[in-house]
Short mmCIF file of C-alpha atoms in Angstrom, two decimals:
data_model
loop_
_atom_site.label_atom_id
_atom_site.label_comp_id
_atom_site.label_asym_id
_atom_site.label_seq_id
_atom_site.Cartn_x
_atom_site.Cartn_y
_atom_site.Cartn_z
CA MET A 1 17.34 -12.54 28.52
CA LYS A 2 19.65 -9.76 29.73
CA THR A 3 18.85 -7.71 26.61
CA LEU A 4 15.10 -8.22 27.11
CA ASN A 5 15.29 -7.17 30.78
CA THR A 6 17.29 -4.07 29.84
CA LEU A 7 14.72 -3.19 27.15
CA ILE A 8 11.79 -3.58 29.57
CA ALA A 9 13.53 -1.41 32.19
CA ALA A 10 14.34 1.28 29.64
CA MET A 11 10.77 1.34 28.31
CA ALA A 12 9.46 1.67 31.88
CA VAL A 13 11.69 4.71 32.47
CA CYS A 14 10.56 6.18 29.14
CA ALA A 15 6.88 5.62 30.00
CA ALA A 16 7.39 7.30 33.38
CA GLY A 17 8.85 10.31 31.62
CA PHE A 18 5.83 10.46 29.31
CA THR A 19 3.48 10.48 32.29
CA VAL A 20 5.33 13.28 34.07
CA SER A 21 5.39 15.44 30.94
CA ALA A 22 1.65 15.25 30.31
CA GLN A 23 0.14 18.74 30.67
CA ALA A 24 -3.10 19.80 29.00
CA ASP A 25 -2.26 17.57 26.07
CA GLU A 26 -4.36 16.87 23.01
CA THR A 27 -4.54 13.46 21.36
CA PHE A 28 -3.17 13.10 17.85
CA ALA A 29 -2.89 10.33 15.27
CA SER A 30 -0.75 10.05 12.15
CA LEU A 31 -0.24 8.05 8.99
CA THR A 32 3.35 7.90 7.74
CA TYR A 33 5.03 6.83 4.54
CA GLY A 34 8.75 6.82 3.93
CA GLN A 35 11.82 5.00 2.70
CA THR A 36 13.99 2.80 4.91
CA SER A 37 17.56 1.62 4.34
CA ASP A 38 19.15 -0.97 6.63
CA LYS A 39 22.71 -1.84 7.53
CA ILE A 40 22.92 -5.62 7.93
CA ARG A 41 25.96 -7.58 9.08
CA LYS A 42 26.52 -11.03 7.54
CA SER A 43 28.16 -13.94 9.30
CA GLY A 44 31.32 -15.25 7.64
CA LEU A 45 29.47 -18.48 6.84
CA LEU A 46 26.71 -16.62 5.00
CA ASP A 47 29.23 -14.51 3.11
CA ARG A 48 30.93 -17.65 1.79
CA ASN A 49 27.66 -19.45 1.00
CA THR A 50 26.07 -16.56 -0.92
CA ASP A 51 29.04 -15.44 -3.02
CA HIS A 52 29.58 -12.23 -1.00
CA LEU A 53 25.94 -11.07 -1.02
CA ASN A 54 25.36 -7.33 -0.52
CA ALA A 55 23.13 -7.68 2.55
CA ASP A 56 22.64 -3.89 2.80
CA GLY A 57 20.76 -4.15 -0.51
CA ILE A 58 17.96 -6.34 0.90
CA ILE A 59 16.13 -3.35 2.42
CA SER A 60 17.40 -0.22 0.68
CA LYS A 61 15.22 2.86 0.14
CA ASP A 62 12.10 0.67 0.35
CA GLY A 63 8.58 1.92 1.03
CA THR A 64 7.62 1.96 4.70
CA TRP A 65 4.09 2.44 6.06
CA GLY A 66 3.37 3.41 9.64
CA VAL A 67 0.78 4.62 12.14
CA ARG A 68 1.25 6.75 15.25
CA VAL A 69 -0.88 7.84 18.19
CA GLY A 70 0.04 10.04 21.10
CA LYS A 71 -0.31 13.31 22.98
CA ILE A 72 0.82 16.77 21.90
CA ASN A 73 1.09 20.28 23.39
CA ASP A 74 2.85 23.52 22.51
CA GLN A 75 6.20 22.34 23.88
CA GLY A 76 6.38 18.82 22.44
CA ARG A 77 4.74 15.43 22.00
CA TYR A 78 5.03 11.80 23.03
CA TYR A 79 3.69 8.91 20.97
CA LEU A 80 3.78 5.27 19.94
CA THR A 81 4.72 4.28 16.39
CA TYR A 82 4.31 1.02 14.48
CA ASP A 83 5.86 0.71 11.02
CA ASN A 84 6.56 -2.08 8.57
CA VAL A 85 8.96 -2.52 5.63
CA SER A 86 9.97 -5.56 3.57
CA ASN A 87 11.88 -6.38 0.40
CA ASP A 88 13.79 -9.16 -1.33
CA HIS A 89 17.20 -9.12 -3.00
CA SER A 90 19.25 -11.93 -4.56
CA GLY A 91 16.71 -14.52 -3.39
CA LEU A 92 16.58 -13.30 0.24
CA LYS A 93 13.54 -11.56 1.73
CA LEU A 94 13.48 -9.66 5.03
CA ARG A 95 10.67 -7.90 6.89
CA GLN A 96 11.36 -5.30 9.58
CA GLU A 97 8.69 -4.13 12.03
CA ASN A 98 9.29 -1.43 14.64
CA LEU A 99 7.26 -0.62 17.77
CA LEU A 100 8.61 2.59 19.30
CA GLY A 101 7.90 5.03 22.09
CA SER A 102 9.13 8.53 21.18
CA TYR A 103 9.38 12.01 22.64
CA ASP A 104 9.97 15.22 20.64
CA LEU A 105 10.59 18.82 21.65
CA PHE A 106 9.41 21.67 19.39
CA LEU A 107 11.25 24.77 18.22
CA PRO A 108 8.82 27.31 16.64
CA VAL A 109 10.01 28.99 13.44
CA THR A 110 6.79 30.83 12.51
CA ASP A 111 3.21 30.71 13.81
CA THR A 112 2.51 27.66 11.61
CA THR A 113 5.94 26.05 11.22
CA LYS A 114 8.12 24.35 13.83
CA LEU A 115 11.18 22.16 13.98
CA PHE A 116 11.25 19.04 16.16
CA GLY A 117 13.86 16.73 17.57
CA GLY A 118 13.77 13.84 20.00
CA GLY A 119 14.53 10.24 20.84
CA SER A 120 12.91 6.84 20.40
CA LEU A 121 13.12 3.57 22.30
CA GLY A 122 11.40 0.28 21.59
CA MET A 123 11.58 -3.04 19.82
CA THR A 124 12.40 -4.29 16.31
CA LYS A 125 11.10 -7.56 14.87
CA LEU A 126 13.21 -8.96 12.03
CA SER A 127 11.71 -11.79 9.94
CA GLN A 128 13.45 -13.84 7.28
CA GLU A 129 10.83 -14.91 4.71
CA SER A 130 13.00 -16.17 1.83
CA SER A 131 11.75 -18.84 -0.53
CA GLY A 132 13.65 -22.11 -0.07
CA TYR A 133 14.57 -21.38 3.54
CA GLY A 134 12.78 -22.02 6.81
CA ARG A 135 11.18 -18.85 8.17
CA ASP A 136 12.91 -17.32 11.16
CA THR A 137 12.08 -14.35 13.41
CA ASP A 138 13.97 -12.48 16.10
CA TYR A 139 13.29 -9.49 18.38
CA GLY A 140 15.84 -6.89 19.36
CA TYR A 141 16.03 -3.47 20.97
CA ALA A 142 15.63 -0.29 18.92
CA VAL A 143 17.03 3.04 20.12
CA GLY A 144 17.60 6.20 18.15
CA LEU A 145 16.92 9.83 17.29
CA GLN A 146 14.56 11.71 14.98
CA ALA A 147 14.27 15.28 13.70
CA GLY A 148 12.31 17.23 11.12
CA VAL A 149 9.86 20.01 10.39
CA ILE A 150 6.09 20.28 10.95
CA GLN A 151 3.80 22.55 8.93
CA ASP A 152 0.31 23.31 10.29
CA ILE A 153 -2.47 23.21 7.67
CA THR A 154 -5.39 23.97 9.98
CA ASP A 155 -5.79 24.16 13.77
CA ASN A 156 -6.08 20.36 13.86
CA ALA A 157 -4.21 19.10 10.78
CA SER A 158 -0.53 19.22 9.90
CA VAL A 159 2.07 17.55 7.70
CA GLU A 160 5.67 16.80 8.55
CA LEU A 161 8.92 15.76 6.94
CA GLY A 162 11.20 13.78 9.22
CA TYR A 163 14.30 11.64 9.47
CA ARG A 164 14.87 8.84 12.00
CA TYR A 165 17.97 6.79 12.77
CA LEU A 166 17.80 3.61 14.85
CA ARG A 167 20.34 1.15 16.23
CA SER A 168 19.26 -2.46 16.75
CA ASN A 169 20.57 -5.98 17.36
CA ALA A 170 17.83 -8.19 15.87
CA SER A 171 19.19 -11.16 13.89
CA THR A 172 17.83 -14.03 11.86
CA GLU A 173 19.20 -17.33 10.52
CA LEU A 174 18.98 -18.89 7.06
CA VAL A 175 18.47 -22.64 7.10
CA GLU A 176 17.63 -24.50 3.90
CA HIS A 177 14.51 -26.69 3.99
CA GLY A 178 15.83 -30.08 5.03
CA GLY A 179 19.37 -28.80 4.81
CA PRO A 180 22.13 -27.10 6.80
CA LYS A 181 22.37 -23.61 8.23
CA VAL A 182 23.55 -21.20 5.55
CA GLY A 183 24.36 -18.27 7.83
CA THR A 184 23.11 -15.36 9.93
CA LEU A 185 21.95 -11.81 9.19
CA ARG A 186 22.12 -9.19 11.96
CA LEU A 187 20.42 -5.80 11.71
CA THR A 188 22.74 -3.13 13.11
CA SER A 189 21.01 0.11 12.09
CA SER A 190 18.25 1.60 9.96
CA ALA A 191 17.62 5.07 8.56
CA GLN A 192 14.23 6.35 7.44
CA THR A 193 13.09 9.53 5.71
CA TYR A 194 9.33 9.95 5.94
CA LEU A 195 6.29 12.13 5.33
CA SER A 196 3.44 12.18 7.82
CA ALA A 197 -0.14 13.46 7.91
CA ASN A 198 -1.18 14.35 11.49
CA TYR A 199 -4.57 15.11 12.99
CA LYS A 200 -5.40 16.37 16.51
CA PHE A 201 -8.75 15.54 18.07
#
């Protein structure tokens, strides 16, 4: 409960900052595709029961789809992002979903190219969907940084290449159907490299 209250308070502060920064902004939307790799901590029980499973291999450079919507001006942008990635490895399947509020500042390089950097704050949902185990889901905070480069194609359209790093604490349990608890998986961090198509309207 303490973690949830902290997350709600932090998101409220972030939202207030978004409101203050709004100045003659245009609306934009994006589709993103990238690759995500997770760092996942195993409980000692799970390590023993799965013959030292490489948990970091469950989601490792796996395809990640996302959508974004927000406001943008010459100085920066603020936006909401939802993305989704899943994969299975050694009989275990995990799905990670992120809902993030982000703010970026721009650094122009040329008239049509700019660098960006900023921070993100939000929530991660981690779901364990492995065959033979009861499904389990947990929510945790997500906080991190992103940076990259944006190339304008027209006045309204652009593409970008970005990198985002997030810390989280979402965890999920593995319990065999009709059997005992096998162990726990805890997401500690995730890294994503992505391409995005953006459109202002």
